[in-house]
């Protein structure tokens, strides 16, 4: 991997020259004076003095060369809708939407909260905010009132753009009860609310003086053009809250210039997508993956992006591959959670369509276990690239970088540090660098590269304390994840630093045990947590979903299966890691972004109050855990 190693080395050793070169991938209205201002560590300012605009880079600048090319393709298997917008049409629509938002008094520096399902208007609204220099804060449409209210109070938006509802598996999820309640709960609710009426809520009513109908407002501004607001590079483009897997969500603030450059470079080097091609990212605009790789990244690159509203297995498990075939998708991005959903389906669906156009499938968001990684790559016959990043960074930290060099993928590993990241594995005790195969904290030596969060919205102190306060004598950014590097330089993520289980003085990552459990052929999914134990300090408990529940039909069958799983762990990791029990459940509690909520499982297993439940996807999953641990004899 000589070529990539050199590329990475240059990005660190000649940081400013490297990024000045990447900055040429986007348009600047005014050139920057300095590549980097790092006079106030750990706050980094990139492309100081430069003026640019994300909407210009995503839309306007493509009009000349590719105005007639599709920019946005919307596919909803929930409603059956399918529609495309060329760059020219997208430009017109974004101008209308910007005029709408401007008419409500939200301009440069004002916040606009976008609480919307996966419909094109959500993309128009994001780009319209960028055009105006307004700061968008997209809140995932599945969040209920309390979560929405907390984000309203933190971001203090002047305007909220929402819809009457979303759809999931054909079932409407009405938004009005949620935003009404959130507005009631919020201390500083938005003054204006724009509602997209999809005809899902027969009782939809607009509150006079506050609410406006999207279509009506659009019609009033149909022919307006709104000039681009040229922002200084460091001015915020958006706020996005982290998933809340480990606690209270943090308002990640992103800049403008660094963000544009980082995404443009990542599209070229990591995703290896070319202008004129199509990218399909199966996430949601409410998550960072949706921000970076449904909306901004592909459009900045001059690619067509697909906005998909629907499930991965409806009408059947072939739907994504049908979309890939029909749209000649070359780059696809999904999640390990989705991979595990597909793994439970008939693999024939993966071969039903001609996916010859697809070059790479990228997965991120959660640990990708080796068996699932291998299974997916073999079934698809395409490189499946695990890559690791965070809401905070906005683009990958660890990845294979095929646009620079096609390095071999090792199953279960997100490969190497991405260019721009001075990544270190540091020992928790003394911040010393760990050797090969030694588990340590994944850390980044600042300055963080362009595109990473610049601060916590409204709370510089929390930014410094939270992210740079892990080690006493060394100001480095902590990812709060454990990692390990093998002798070939490949990295592995071993779980979160607060998910460690301490068994009789041995510190075990939940991920390690989960991987071992997963090696048993009948396990579809598993969560391992540590529960307090008077003798050993903590004991691992496993909660597993099986592929074939028939084997658990009798008590003997269940015991045999539990023993087989425990034996698998013994063989892989040794008896020290052996879970005290394996509880079989039908569903595991997850965040709405599909991440395992180990802290909730742990609280229930220890008989504690699980606390804040607003981020949970399916509350019924908690009942399963309660039932399982309640049945435990000791
Ligand atoms: P919060 O910070 O509020 O607790 P969160 O960490 O779940 O929420 P995100 O920023 O959405 O919020 O998730 C980033 C985390 O997801 C990473 O720190 C890591 O734990 C996990 N993750 C992401 N990609 C991968 C991957 N490829 N392999 C392993 N873990 C991953
Ligand atoms: Mg996090």
XYZ file of C-alpha atoms and ligand atoms in Angstrom:
666
model
C 0.000 0.000 0.000
C 2.786 2.402 -0.888
C 0.697 4.921 -2.807
C -1.855 5.362 -0.079
C 0.741 5.455 2.673
C 2.531 8.312 0.899
C -0.741 10.129 0.325
C -1.610 9.902 4.005
C 1.876 10.927 5.121
C 1.764 14.016 2.943
C -1.627 15.018 4.364
C -0.066 15.160 7.838
C 3.477 16.282 7.148
C 2.555 18.924 4.593
C -0.865 19.586 5.965
C -1.429 23.051 4.537
C -0.095 22.304 1.061
C -2.186 19.138 0.944
C -5.417 20.884 1.853
C -4.745 23.920 -0.313
C -4.655 21.489 -3.222
C -7.938 19.843 -2.156
C -9.540 23.276 -1.830
C -9.357 23.514 -5.617
C -12.100 20.886 -5.793
C -14.666 23.563 -4.882
C -15.474 27.093 -6.038
C -14.416 30.084 -3.952
C -16.073 33.458 -4.369
C -13.101 34.991 -2.611
C -9.861 33.048 -2.176
C -8.715 32.245 1.361
C -5.794 34.092 2.945
C -4.571 31.204 5.050
C -5.141 27.472 4.825
C -5.241 26.942 8.578
C -5.449 29.111 11.654
C -4.560 27.016 14.673
C -3.683 29.824 17.047
C -6.307 28.774 19.591
C -6.029 24.992 20.071
C -8.029 22.835 19.857
C -10.191 25.147 17.713
C -9.123 24.890 14.067
C -10.177 27.351 11.382
C -9.753 26.191 7.811
C -9.412 28.344 4.700
C -9.497 31.567 6.669
C -10.849 34.585 4.833
C -12.154 32.503 1.946
C -15.762 32.979 0.947
C -17.879 30.233 -0.485
C -21.333 28.693 -0.344
C -22.418 25.069 -0.095
C -25.523 25.489 -2.235
C -23.491 27.150 -4.961
C -21.044 24.252 -4.927
C -23.753 21.615 -4.825
C -26.063 23.130 -7.416
C -25.260 26.397 -9.212
C -21.770 25.592 -10.324
C -22.948 22.491 -12.192
C -25.525 24.350 -14.272
C -23.185 25.127 -17.153
C -21.707 21.673 -17.621
C -24.539 19.430 -16.415
C -27.721 21.488 -16.047
C -29.725 18.800 -17.829
C -28.298 15.888 -15.842
C -30.363 14.387 -13.073
C -29.311 15.761 -9.703
C -31.922 14.240 -7.427
C -33.896 11.042 -7.922
C -36.673 10.448 -5.438
C -38.015 6.928 -5.006
C -40.657 6.096 -2.434
C -41.790 2.528 -2.035
C -44.121 3.880 0.640
C -46.243 5.936 -1.765
C -45.077 4.584 -5.121
C -43.784 8.057 -6.077
C -40.780 8.319 -8.396
C -39.488 11.634 -9.648
C -36.269 13.189 -10.804
C -34.933 16.765 -10.811
C -32.160 17.895 -13.098
C -29.576 20.291 -11.709
C -31.474 23.081 -13.482
C -34.775 22.016 -11.936
C -33.184 21.571 -8.546
C -31.729 25.062 -8.829
C -35.174 26.512 -9.502
C -36.759 24.571 -6.652
C -34.059 25.565 -4.172
C -34.457 29.215 -5.171
C -38.184 29.004 -4.500
C -37.605 27.398 -1.158
C -34.955 29.965 -0.234
C -37.415 32.739 -1.104
C -40.014 31.072 1.121
C -37.659 30.856 4.066
C -36.425 34.406 3.534
C -40.007 35.666 3.509
C -40.407 34.253 7.012
C -37.500 36.269 8.282
C -34.866 33.558 8.468
C -31.650 34.598 6.768
C -27.927 34.594 7.319
C -27.010 33.090 10.710
C -30.626 32.323 11.690
C -31.481 28.707 12.521
C -34.058 26.697 10.621
C -35.194 23.393 12.051
C -36.063 20.727 9.496
C -38.199 17.924 10.907
C -39.127 15.937 7.865
C -39.519 12.510 6.341
C -37.508 11.413 3.318
C -39.181 13.668 0.784
C -37.557 15.984 -1.773
C -38.763 19.096 0.065
C -36.374 18.193 2.880
C -33.448 18.348 0.461
C -34.724 21.608 -1.044
C -34.981 23.081 2.436
C -31.441 22.080 3.429
C -29.952 23.514 0.251
C -32.130 26.615 0.543
C -30.782 27.278 4.031
C -27.242 26.856 2.745
C -28.024 29.308 -0.035
C -29.229 31.908 2.461
C -26.462 31.307 4.968
C -29.131 30.152 7.415
C -28.028 27.337 9.727
C -30.111 24.223 9.354
C -30.676 21.725 12.078
C -32.285 18.597 10.743
C -34.025 16.476 13.348
C -34.734 12.890 12.372
C -38.441 12.532 11.583
C -38.868 9.581 13.899
C -38.032 11.541 17.042
C -40.902 12.166 19.381
C -41.925 15.427 21.054
C -39.469 15.505 23.958
C -36.435 14.939 21.730
C -37.661 17.517 19.264
C -38.327 20.057 22.029
C -34.841 19.590 23.476
C -33.303 20.276 20.070
C -35.553 23.303 19.530
C -34.432 24.773 22.827
C -30.797 24.195 22.063
C -30.806 25.456 18.465
C -33.504 28.159 18.902
C -34.767 28.113 15.329
C -36.833 30.975 13.955
C -38.554 28.712 11.449
C -39.457 25.031 11.468
C -40.134 23.155 8.259
C -42.046 19.939 8.712
C -44.657 17.684 7.142
C -47.944 16.127 8.130
C -46.203 12.789 8.422
C -43.881 10.055 7.330
C -44.550 6.471 6.346
C -42.960 3.285 7.517
C -43.908 -0.057 6.066
C -47.076 1.522 4.681
C -48.114 2.865 8.066
C -48.395 6.651 8.461
C -46.494 8.237 11.323
C -48.167 11.554 11.974
C -45.901 14.460 12.798
C -48.454 17.046 13.883
C -49.096 15.570 17.336
C -45.329 15.479 17.840
C -44.455 18.964 16.688
C -47.483 20.464 18.445
C -46.403 18.852 21.689
C -42.769 19.857 21.111
C -43.795 23.473 20.525
C -45.824 23.327 23.733
C -42.853 21.928 25.665
C -40.205 24.207 24.168
C -39.143 27.351 25.968
C -38.352 29.169 22.735
C -40.505 27.624 20.002
C -40.143 28.693 16.345
C -42.370 31.580 15.312
C -43.215 30.116 11.921
C -43.943 26.545 10.924
C -44.108 25.462 7.296
C -46.004 22.220 6.794
C -45.756 19.963 3.764
C -49.126 18.342 3.381
C -48.780 14.836 1.991
C -52.416 14.022 2.637
C -51.562 11.612 5.421
C -53.316 13.369 8.264
C -57.058 13.877 7.814
C -57.110 16.074 10.899
C -54.263 18.321 9.814
C -55.016 21.911 10.741
C -52.811 24.942 10.452
C -52.505 27.336 13.360
C -53.296 30.872 12.193
C -50.406 33.327 12.349
C -47.916 30.530 12.898
C -48.374 27.772 10.330
C -48.061 27.977 6.562
C -48.802 25.409 3.920
C -45.660 24.531 1.922
C -47.419 24.386 -1.459
C -49.237 27.678 -0.991
C -46.094 29.429 0.113
C -44.161 27.870 -2.750
C -46.698 29.109 -5.263
C -46.314 32.632 -3.898
C -42.556 32.519 -4.515
C -42.543 30.335 -7.613
C -40.564 32.635 -9.868
C -38.199 34.201 -7.361
C -34.450 33.943 -7.503
C -32.384 34.298 -4.362
C -28.726 35.228 -4.645
C -26.185 33.047 -2.918
C -24.878 34.393 0.408
C -21.090 34.122 0.356
C -20.016 32.943 3.785
C -16.651 33.219 5.398
C -15.223 29.710 5.486
C -15.608 29.273 9.261
C -19.206 30.410 9.447
C -21.512 27.589 10.544
C -23.422 25.686 7.892
C -25.408 23.438 10.153
C -25.999 21.940 13.568
C -26.677 18.243 13.943
C -27.176 16.352 17.173
C -25.337 13.060 17.763
C -27.383 9.874 18.051
C -27.453 9.813 21.826
C -26.205 6.257 22.110
C -24.101 7.120 25.136
C -26.023 9.980 26.689
C -27.287 13.490 26.104
C -26.848 14.372 22.401
C -24.232 16.959 21.497
C -24.985 19.725 18.980
C -22.267 19.247 16.415
C -21.492 22.518 14.624
C -20.051 22.297 11.121
C -18.307 25.087 9.206
C -18.767 26.002 5.542
C -15.471 25.993 3.611
C -13.807 23.095 5.399
C -17.011 21.111 5.075
C -17.259 21.690 1.318
C -13.614 20.774 0.727
C -13.680 17.693 2.963
C -16.767 16.309 1.241
C -15.497 17.065 -2.256
C -12.205 15.305 -1.498
C -13.931 12.320 0.144
C -16.152 11.827 -2.912
C -13.088 11.636 -5.102
C -10.682 9.620 -2.988
C -12.773 7.501 -0.632
C -15.988 6.876 -2.539
C -14.256 7.059 -5.919
C -17.384 8.478 -7.514
C -17.182 10.430 -10.764
C -19.243 13.401 -11.944
C -22.208 12.190 -13.952
C -22.487 8.917 -12.036
C -25.056 7.996 -9.389
C -24.714 7.503 -5.649
C -27.250 5.699 -3.499
C -27.000 6.188 0.249
C -29.648 4.331 2.204
C -29.487 6.478 5.333
C -31.855 9.256 6.393
C -31.368 13.002 6.048
C -31.766 13.158 9.837
C -28.342 11.555 10.302
C -24.886 12.747 9.421
C -24.597 10.103 6.720
C -27.639 11.623 5.046
C -26.234 15.155 5.327
C -22.859 14.229 3.892
C -23.696 11.502 1.417
C -27.322 11.891 0.383
C -27.259 15.653 0.053
C -23.980 17.549 -0.036
C -21.251 15.080 -1.038
C -22.681 13.614 -4.243
C -24.103 16.934 -5.430
C -20.841 18.792 -4.820
C -19.210 16.065 -6.917
C -21.709 16.566 -9.762
C -23.252 13.163 -9.161
C -26.889 12.160 -9.167
C -28.109 11.304 -5.686
C -30.924 8.957 -4.769
C -33.354 9.805 -2.012
C -35.121 6.610 -0.996
C -38.150 6.549 1.265
C -38.871 2.997 2.304
C -37.610 -0.155 3.925
C -34.831 -2.412 2.614
C -37.144 -5.427 2.400
C -40.362 -3.993 1.052
C -41.922 -4.911 -1.344
C -39.149 -7.502 -1.107
C -35.486 -7.787 -0.212
C -34.494 -7.045 -3.802
C -35.645 -3.425 -3.764
C -32.215 -1.802 -3.231
C -30.629 -3.885 -5.989
C -33.482 -3.013 -8.304
C -32.762 0.667 -7.614
C -29.050 0.090 -8.264
C -29.807 -1.658 -11.560
C -32.379 0.855 -12.818
C -30.298 3.899 -11.940
C -26.899 2.469 -12.794
C -25.631 3.277 -9.313
C -21.845 3.206 -9.057
C -21.401 4.038 -5.366
C -23.585 2.736 -2.595
C -23.522 3.467 1.125
C -25.466 1.585 3.782
C -25.130 0.287 7.340
C -24.160 -2.934 9.106
C -27.639 -2.961 10.638
C -29.149 -3.105 7.169
C -26.663 -5.789 6.160
C -27.838 -7.920 9.070
C -31.468 -7.382 8.052
C -30.672 -8.564 4.524
C -28.727 -11.519 5.867
C -31.937 -12.888 7.340
C -33.567 -12.804 3.868
C -33.255 -15.091 0.876
C -29.836 -14.330 -0.710
C -31.326 -14.955 -4.162
C -32.549 -11.328 -4.031
C -28.955 -10.159 -4.112
C -28.479 -11.761 -7.497
C -31.825 -11.000 -9.048
C -30.796 -7.718 -10.730
C -27.891 -6.642 -12.861
C -25.765 -4.597 -10.519
C -22.820 -4.437 -12.879
C -22.613 -0.635 -12.542
C -21.833 -0.854 -8.818
C -18.152 -0.493 -7.946
C -18.166 -0.314 -4.155
C -20.545 -0.703 -1.275
C -19.576 1.236 1.846
C -20.945 0.481 5.306
C -20.701 2.560 8.489
C -22.448 3.407 11.721
C -21.800 0.332 13.816
C -19.254 -2.435 14.072
C -19.458 -4.709 11.048
C -18.810 -8.202 12.295
C -16.542 -10.365 10.227
C -19.127 -13.036 9.282
C -21.594 -10.417 8.031
C -18.858 -8.560 6.146
C -17.698 -11.762 4.470
C -21.236 -12.892 3.701
C -22.177 -9.588 2.080
C -19.033 -9.333 -0.045
C -19.386 -12.912 -1.255
C -23.076 -12.634 -2.035
C -22.696 -9.331 -3.880
C -19.476 -10.161 -5.647
C -18.372 -6.555 -5.061
C -15.928 -4.934 -2.656
C -17.737 -4.156 0.584
C -15.825 -1.479 2.468
C -16.354 -1.026 6.177
C -15.509 2.505 7.204
C -15.632 4.210 10.528
C -16.640 7.746 11.412
C -18.782 9.907 13.669
C -21.316 12.699 13.494
C -18.525 14.840 14.890
C -16.175 14.265 11.963
C -18.765 14.408 9.180
C -16.679 12.153 6.934
C -14.662 8.969 7.406
C -11.821 8.554 9.918
C -10.854 4.981 9.017
C -11.413 3.571 5.568
C -9.974 1.932 2.561
C -9.355 4.762 0.064
C -9.852 3.145 -3.350
C -9.713 6.469 -5.212
C -6.039 6.604 -4.257
C -5.173 2.924 -4.100
C -7.236 -0.270 -4.153
C -5.879 -1.947 -1.036
C -7.028 -5.398 0.041
C -10.014 -5.412 2.398
C -9.787 -7.527 5.525
C -13.175 -8.675 6.765
C -14.118 -7.014 10.029
C -11.698 -4.119 9.562
C -12.294 -0.542 8.431
C -8.719 -0.544 7.125
C -6.521 2.540 7.609
C -6.571 6.090 8.950
C -7.995 8.378 6.305
C -5.767 11.174 4.931
C -5.975 14.297 7.077
C -6.371 12.328 10.312
C -3.320 12.010 12.512
C -4.838 8.982 14.189
C -3.221 7.338 17.204
C -4.101 4.381 19.379
C -3.349 5.617 22.869
C -3.137 3.679 26.105
C -5.814 4.796 28.499
C -3.440 4.989 31.461
C -0.705 7.268 30.148
C -1.649 8.338 26.602
C 1.362 6.396 25.333
C 1.139 4.845 21.888
C -0.023 1.252 21.822
C 1.866 -1.399 19.903
C 0.441 -3.807 17.316
C -2.494 -5.895 18.565
C -2.759 -3.812 21.733
C -6.185 -2.455 22.550
C -6.252 1.321 23.071
C -8.334 4.464 22.678
C -8.782 5.689 19.119
C -7.595 9.297 19.245
C -6.846 12.052 16.772
C -3.999 14.481 17.267
C -5.382 17.940 16.554
C -5.900 20.024 14.554
C -8.859 18.036 13.300
C -8.944 18.093 9.488
C -11.390 20.226 7.481
C -15.048 19.242 7.736
C -14.890 18.064 11.346
C -16.999 19.732 14.003
C -15.695 23.142 14.951
C -17.393 23.256 18.345
C -20.464 22.170 20.280
C -23.202 24.611 19.303
C -23.237 27.411 21.850
C -20.843 25.627 24.188
C -17.121 25.903 23.407
C -16.305 24.673 26.869
C -18.238 21.438 26.428
C -16.398 20.894 23.148
C -12.986 21.174 24.767
C -13.900 19.266 27.926
C -15.782 16.459 26.258
C -13.576 15.695 23.327
C -10.128 16.842 24.386
C -10.204 16.067 28.090
C -9.603 12.320 28.148
C -5.859 12.427 28.790
C -4.404 14.635 31.471
C -1.146 15.623 29.846
C -2.067 15.519 26.220
C -4.695 17.479 24.359
C -5.955 14.960 21.823
C -9.406 14.296 20.426
C -10.945 11.138 21.819
C -13.392 9.175 19.697
C -14.491 7.246 22.800
C -14.010 4.040 20.852
C -11.540 1.224 21.487
C -9.418 0.138 18.612
C -6.581 -2.143 17.716
C -4.092 -2.248 14.859
C -2.746 -5.496 13.489
C 0.762 -6.051 12.193
C -0.296 -5.160 8.646
C -1.592 -1.772 9.778
C -5.286 -2.675 9.578
C -7.474 -1.210 12.298
C -10.385 -2.765 14.147
C -12.941 -1.009 16.313
C -13.607 -2.906 19.523
C -16.536 -0.957 20.899
C -17.023 2.171 22.934
C -14.781 3.088 25.805
C -17.738 3.265 28.148
C -18.915 -0.194 27.067
C -16.037 -2.034 28.672
C -16.719 -5.037 30.862
C -14.387 -5.619 33.753
C -14.368 -9.313 34.667
C -12.096 -10.076 37.615
C -9.707 -7.357 36.529
C -9.775 -8.281 32.832
C -11.077 -5.482 30.659
C -13.107 -6.847 27.772
C -14.701 -4.837 24.987
C -18.356 -5.677 24.392
C -17.575 -5.842 20.698
C -15.003 -8.592 21.162
C -17.490 -10.824 22.924
C -20.227 -9.940 20.467
C -17.961 -10.960 17.588
C -17.308 -14.271 19.283
C -21.024 -14.919 19.848
C -21.713 -13.925 16.255
C -19.367 -16.655 15.052
C -22.102 -19.150 15.942
C -24.021 -19.842 12.732
C -27.521 -19.375 14.143
C -26.917 -15.880 15.588
C -28.325 -12.990 13.584
C -27.589 -10.246 16.093
C -26.289 -9.919 19.608
C -25.717 -7.359 22.352
C -23.362 -8.020 25.230
C -23.384 -5.938 28.400
C -21.580 -6.138 31.709
C -23.701 -6.477 34.838
C -22.526 -5.938 38.381
C -21.386 -9.078 40.161
C -20.366 -9.258 43.814
C -17.515 -11.657 43.168
C -16.092 -10.790 39.781
C -16.908 -7.096 39.577
C -18.832 -7.539 36.357
C -20.156 -10.418 34.312
C -20.971 -10.382 30.611
C -24.573 -11.122 29.662
C -25.536 -11.785 26.062
C -28.865 -10.995 24.419
C -29.161 -12.670 21.048
C -31.572 -12.799 18.135
C -31.400 -16.072 16.246
C -31.931 -16.740 12.546
C -33.810 -19.969 13.094
C -36.055 -19.732 16.165
C -37.389 -23.278 15.596
C -34.368 -24.610 17.441
C -35.493 -22.775 20.578
C -38.964 -24.259 20.573
C -38.302 -26.578 23.509
C -36.462 -25.894 26.758
C -33.886 -28.555 25.846
C -33.371 -26.997 22.457
C -32.875 -23.594 24.038
C -30.362 -24.894 26.569
C -28.459 -26.744 23.850
C -28.321 -23.595 21.742
C -27.152 -21.505 24.689
C -24.414 -24.021 25.423
C -23.347 -24.096 21.779
C -23.039 -20.296 21.792
C -21.046 -20.299 25.029
C -18.730 -22.974 23.660
C -18.163 -20.810 20.596
C -17.093 -17.920 22.846
C -14.792 -20.226 24.815
C -13.093 -21.333 21.620
C -12.716 -17.815 20.257
C -11.768 -15.787 23.319
C -11.367 -18.158 26.242
C -13.529 -18.891 29.246
C -12.845 -15.504 30.835
C -15.067 -13.861 28.214
C -17.810 -16.450 28.540
C -21.161 -14.710 29.128
C -22.958 -15.735 32.312
C -26.087 -16.276 30.261
C -27.304 -16.016 26.688
C -30.845 -14.679 26.606
C -32.699 -15.212 23.362
C -34.974 -12.339 22.323
C -36.852 -11.398 19.140
C -35.585 -7.836 18.959
C -32.850 -5.721 20.546
C -33.312 -2.117 21.718
C -31.753 0.309 19.269
C -31.555 4.012 18.659
C -33.554 5.369 15.781
C -30.366 5.297 13.753
C -30.093 1.557 14.302
C -27.389 1.491 16.962
C -27.546 -0.911 19.872
C -28.550 0.719 23.151
C -26.316 -1.247 25.472
C -26.673 1.286 28.289
C -30.432 0.573 28.438
C -29.948 -3.179 28.386
C -27.378 -2.879 31.128
C -29.642 -0.736 33.306
C -32.502 -3.222 33.005
C -30.221 -6.182 33.634
C -29.003 -4.520 36.816
C -32.542 -3.645 37.843
C -31.937 0.091 37.459
C -34.151 2.744 35.910
C -33.180 2.926 32.217
C -33.553 6.736 32.260
C -34.057 8.721 29.067
C -35.862 6.535 26.522
C -36.541 9.103 23.831
C -33.921 7.831 21.420
C -35.245 4.254 21.372
C -36.711 2.908 18.141
C -39.062 0.257 19.469
C -40.038 0.386 23.154
C -41.318 -3.205 22.904
C -37.678 -4.267 22.706
C -37.274 -3.154 26.317
C -40.066 -5.451 27.426
C -38.201 -8.357 25.867
C -35.089 -7.518 27.849
C -37.129 -7.062 31.028
C -38.806 -10.410 30.437
C -35.485 -12.103 29.805
C -33.693 -10.808 32.887
C -36.766 -11.125 35.070
C -36.724 -14.836 34.394
C -33.181 -15.129 35.642
C -32.999 -17.242 38.802
C -30.097 -15.476 40.499
P -23.540 9.776 21.070
O -22.170 10.305 20.742
O -24.549 10.842 21.283
O -23.547 8.731 22.137
P -23.290 8.091 18.712
O -21.849 7.975 19.082
O -24.050 6.825 18.490
O -24.075 9.010 19.760
P -22.757 8.823 15.976
O -21.842 9.945 15.786
O -23.921 8.690 15.065
O -23.403 8.960 17.406
O -21.992 7.452 15.914
C -20.584 7.335 15.853
C -20.168 6.052 16.524
O -20.689 4.922 15.809
C -18.681 5.823 16.543
O -18.051 6.537 17.582
C -18.608 4.305 16.718
O -18.850 3.934 18.059
C -19.781 3.827 15.879
N -19.316 3.482 14.509
C -19.499 4.170 13.389
N -18.982 3.534 12.319
C -18.426 2.400 12.781
C -17.713 1.304 12.167
N -17.502 1.243 10.857
N -17.264 0.323 12.990
C -17.479 0.365 14.322
N -18.152 1.349 14.942
C -18.632 2.363 14.186
Mg -20.542 9.417 19.789
